[in-house]
């Protein structure tokens, strides 16, 4: 059995914002000479972990933020130290790196078993970043809000001075113009690979440690069992705990929503199709775009979902609004979720070698 599961999701985004940077983060496509919006893989992963937390009603692990004072007495940032404890779902799935300052402790590193791409346009010609001017406007209730104006010396001006300053202008101090706000719109894909060998297994090699000796003892007391994978000796999460986490992970992969404070302007970001395979190359054929010429001879991109490309494809009815579809079903996402659960559950975690 191939120890990897590969997934591609197709989503429609309508005038939303994710990964705020200059209104909406973009990258340059040198082939088609255009800028395109995207959401980072880190943001997609964080959104998935948030979805798992909500499903399980489980608290993620804590982080220790270290600060210090420099020679001038100013506050400086130090390390952010993870718990490095795989009994927390976000640590097990998200990975960690704990490197203390000065090398006084052994560095602990775990690579996430989930490799997640950025969410990018299906094709650069199938997206846009429209711009709009918006306002932060409180001019309808000026009695509720305060205005502070300071002169060139930093002194606070009184109401009479402010009124004199504004005389002859149409300026409102209760309204702030926010120009050139970019939005993301179009068809977007995200890709993901799940390494089943390490999904529920943590290395106990203390020469290149993932966890400390104390954590090994703690996990064994919690029922984690010793085993082997291609990377050597490891501890494996008990089956009863895996059976709770697998459905939550499968649901999150398909139904995650951008939930960080960098996302605004609500869009359904509905999932149109999901492709699942044990061969990564089949994903690019299952959900893709093709360049065609329109009646005027201008190049445009045609979105395609292809069941004959080698991946198992699950297509929602909404997908038919953007491309030709044949076997769409309103239960497509439920079926995709069950497919992921089946593949993750059938892997023999205890007997990998």
PDB file of C-alpha atoms in Angstrom, residues 54-165:
ATOM      1  CA  UNK A  54     -13.926  22.806  16.698  1.00  0.00           C
ATOM      2  CA  UNK A  55     -14.933  19.262  15.700  1.00  0.00           C
ATOM      3  CA  UNK A  56     -13.252  17.595  18.666  1.00  0.00           C
ATOM      4  CA  UNK A  57     -13.929  20.484  21.055  1.00  0.00           C
ATOM      5  CA  UNK A  58     -10.275  20.075  21.982  1.00  0.00           C
ATOM      6  CA  UNK A  59      -7.830  22.682  23.252  1.00  0.00           C
ATOM      7  CA  UNK A  60      -4.628  23.054  21.227  1.00  0.00           C
ATOM      8  CA  UNK A  61      -1.226  23.057  22.899  1.00  0.00           C
ATOM      9  CA  UNK A  62       0.246  26.084  24.620  1.00  0.00           C
ATOM     10  CA  UNK A  63       3.283  28.066  23.468  1.00  0.00           C
ATOM     11  CA  UNK A  64       5.838  29.835  25.663  1.00  0.00           C
ATOM     12  CA  UNK A  65       6.816  33.256  24.266  1.00  0.00           C
ATOM     13  CA  UNK A  66      10.178  34.399  25.614  1.00  0.00           C
ATOM     14  CA  UNK A  67      11.283  38.044  25.820  1.00  0.00           C
ATOM     15  CA  UNK A  68      14.311  39.776  27.247  1.00  0.00           C
ATOM     16  CA  UNK A  69      15.912  43.183  27.743  1.00  0.00           C
ATOM     17  CA  UNK A  70      18.867  44.370  25.709  1.00  0.00           C
ATOM     18  CA  UNK A  71      21.758  46.502  27.001  1.00  0.00           C
ATOM     19  CA  UNK A  72      19.641  49.651  26.568  1.00  0.00           C
ATOM     20  CA  UNK A  73      16.774  48.215  28.577  1.00  0.00           C
ATOM     21  CA  UNK A  74      14.515  47.772  25.536  1.00  0.00           C
ATOM     22  CA  UNK A  75      12.281  44.699  25.199  1.00  0.00           C
ATOM     23  CA  UNK A  76      13.530  42.152  22.649  1.00  0.00           C
ATOM     24  CA  UNK A  77      11.858  39.049  21.283  1.00  0.00           C
ATOM     25  CA  UNK A  78      13.228  35.605  22.089  1.00  0.00           C
ATOM     26  CA  UNK A  79      12.195  32.079  21.189  1.00  0.00           C
ATOM     27  CA  UNK A  80       8.643  30.806  20.888  1.00  0.00           C
ATOM     28  CA  UNK A  81       8.825  27.331  22.437  1.00  0.00           C
ATOM     29  CA  UNK A  82       6.337  24.601  21.549  1.00  0.00           C
ATOM     30  CA  UNK A  83       5.219  21.906  23.956  1.00  0.00           C
ATOM     31  CA  UNK A  84       6.612  19.180  21.641  1.00  0.00           C
ATOM     32  CA  UNK A  85       3.920  16.838  22.912  1.00  0.00           C
ATOM     33  CA  UNK A  86       2.087  14.731  20.275  1.00  0.00           C
ATOM     34  CA  UNK A  87      -0.776  13.994  22.640  1.00  0.00           C
ATOM     35  CA  UNK A  88      -2.043  17.402  21.468  1.00  0.00           C
ATOM     36  CA  UNK A  89      -3.614  17.023  18.007  1.00  0.00           C
ATOM     37  CA  UNK A  90      -2.132  20.286  16.685  1.00  0.00           C
ATOM     38  CA  UNK A  91       1.379  19.197  17.669  1.00  0.00           C
ATOM     39  CA  UNK A  92       1.007  15.693  16.236  1.00  0.00           C
ATOM     40  CA  UNK A  93      -0.348  16.987  12.908  1.00  0.00           C
ATOM     41  CA  UNK A  94       1.365  20.364  12.701  1.00  0.00           C
ATOM     42  CA  UNK A  95       4.869  19.395  13.775  1.00  0.00           C
ATOM     43  CA  UNK A  96       7.265  21.503  15.843  1.00  0.00           C
ATOM     44  CA  UNK A  97      10.764  22.785  16.334  1.00  0.00           C
ATOM     45  CA  UNK A  98      12.016  23.718  19.774  1.00  0.00           C
ATOM     46  CA  UNK A  99      15.496  25.252  19.812  1.00  0.00           C
ATOM     47  CA  UNK A 100      16.404  27.056  23.021  1.00  0.00           C
ATOM     48  CA  UNK A 101      18.780  30.010  23.017  1.00  0.00           C
ATOM     49  CA  UNK A 102      22.417  29.189  23.702  1.00  0.00           C
ATOM     50  CA  UNK A 103      22.035  25.485  22.940  1.00  0.00           C
ATOM     51  CA  UNK A 104      21.478  24.597  26.596  1.00  0.00           C
ATOM     52  CA  UNK A 105      18.809  22.051  25.635  1.00  0.00           C
ATOM     53  CA  UNK A 106      18.679  19.444  22.892  1.00  0.00           C
ATOM     54  CA  UNK A 107      16.792  20.746  19.845  1.00  0.00           C
ATOM     55  CA  UNK A 108      13.529  18.871  19.266  1.00  0.00           C
ATOM     56  CA  UNK A 109      12.156  18.683  15.706  1.00  0.00           C
ATOM     57  CA  UNK A 110       9.146  16.961  14.196  1.00  0.00           C
ATOM     58  CA  UNK A 111       8.241  17.389  10.566  1.00  0.00           C
ATOM     59  CA  UNK A 112       4.499  17.647   9.986  1.00  0.00           C
ATOM     60  CA  UNK A 113       2.990  14.583   8.281  1.00  0.00           C
ATOM     61  CA  UNK A 114       0.754  17.027   6.389  1.00  0.00           C
ATOM     62  CA  UNK A 115       2.395  18.838   3.469  1.00  0.00           C
ATOM     63  CA  UNK A 116       0.081  21.619   2.325  1.00  0.00           C
ATOM     64  CA  UNK A 117       0.487  23.964  -0.610  1.00  0.00           C
ATOM     65  CA  UNK A 118      -0.576  27.569  -0.850  1.00  0.00           C
ATOM     66  CA  UNK A 119      -4.103  28.094  -2.165  1.00  0.00           C
ATOM     67  CA  UNK A 120      -3.474  29.525  -5.626  1.00  0.00           C
ATOM     68  CA  UNK A 121      -5.592  30.176  -8.729  1.00  0.00           C
ATOM     69  CA  UNK A 122      -6.488  27.166 -10.865  1.00  0.00           C
ATOM     70  CA  UNK A 123      -5.062  29.326 -13.642  1.00  0.00           C
ATOM     71  CA  UNK A 124      -3.810  32.896 -13.587  1.00  0.00           C
ATOM     72  CA  UNK A 125      -6.465  33.813 -16.185  1.00  0.00           C
ATOM     73  CA  UNK A 126      -9.202  32.435 -13.908  1.00  0.00           C
ATOM     74  CA  UNK A 127      -8.700  34.920 -11.077  1.00  0.00           C
ATOM     75  CA  UNK A 128      -8.630  38.641 -10.466  1.00  0.00           C
ATOM     76  CA  UNK A 129      -7.799  41.158  -7.762  1.00  0.00           C
ATOM     77  CA  UNK A 130     -10.403  43.922  -8.160  1.00  0.00           C
ATOM     78  CA  UNK A 131      -9.838  47.095  -6.168  1.00  0.00           C
ATOM     79  CA  UNK A 132     -12.229  49.339  -4.285  1.00  0.00           C
ATOM     80  CA  UNK A 133     -12.124  52.387  -2.039  1.00  0.00           C
ATOM     81  CA  UNK A 134     -13.684  51.899   1.388  1.00  0.00           C
ATOM     82  CA  UNK A 135     -14.215  54.093   4.448  1.00  0.00           C
ATOM     83  CA  UNK A 136     -14.024  53.743   8.203  1.00  0.00           C
ATOM     84  CA  UNK A 137     -17.044  55.991   8.729  1.00  0.00           C
ATOM     85  CA  UNK A 138     -18.457  57.173  12.077  1.00  0.00           C
ATOM     86  CA  UNK A 139     -19.806  60.501  10.810  1.00  0.00           C
ATOM     87  CA  UNK A 140     -23.444  59.498  11.464  1.00  0.00           C
ATOM     88  CA  UNK A 141     -22.961  59.622  15.274  1.00  0.00           C
ATOM     89  CA  UNK A 142     -20.261  62.222  15.968  1.00  0.00           C
ATOM     90  CA  UNK A 143     -21.517  62.710  19.548  1.00  0.00           C
ATOM     91  CA  UNK A 144     -20.305  59.191  20.425  1.00  0.00           C
ATOM     92  CA  UNK A 145     -16.745  59.563  19.172  1.00  0.00           C
ATOM     93  CA  UNK A 146     -13.741  61.683  20.045  1.00  0.00           C
ATOM     94  CA  UNK A 147     -11.404  63.578  17.752  1.00  0.00           C
ATOM     95  CA  UNK A 148      -7.906  64.596  18.853  1.00  0.00           C
ATOM     96  CA  UNK A 149      -5.880  67.046  16.744  1.00  0.00           C
ATOM     97  CA  UNK A 150      -2.380  68.141  17.740  1.00  0.00           C
ATOM     98  CA  UNK A 151      -0.432  71.093  16.387  1.00  0.00           C
ATOM     99  CA  UNK A 152       3.121  71.004  15.035  1.00  0.00           C
ATOM    100  CA  UNK A 153       4.482  71.074  18.598  1.00  0.00           C
ATOM    101  CA  UNK A 154       2.355  68.129  19.676  1.00  0.00           C
ATOM    102  CA  UNK A 155      -0.066  70.219  21.745  1.00  0.00           C
ATOM    103  CA  UNK A 156      -3.707  69.203  21.796  1.00  0.00           C
ATOM    104  CA  UNK A 157      -5.929  71.722  19.960  1.00  0.00           C
ATOM    105  CA  UNK A 158      -9.287  72.815  21.396  1.00  0.00           C
ATOM    106  CA  UNK A 159     -12.592  72.725  19.523  1.00  0.00           C
ATOM    107  CA  UNK A 160     -12.373  76.376  18.453  1.00  0.00           C
ATOM    108  CA  UNK A 161      -8.931  75.846  16.950  1.00  0.00           C
ATOM    109  CA  UNK A 162     -10.089  72.718  15.136  1.00  0.00           C
ATOM    110  CA  UNK A 163     -13.154  74.533  13.760  1.00  0.00           C
ATOM    111  CA  UNK A 164     -10.910  77.343  12.501  1.00  0.00           C
ATOM    112  CA  UNK A 165      -8.592  74.821  10.879  1.00  0.00           C
TER     113      UNK A 165
END
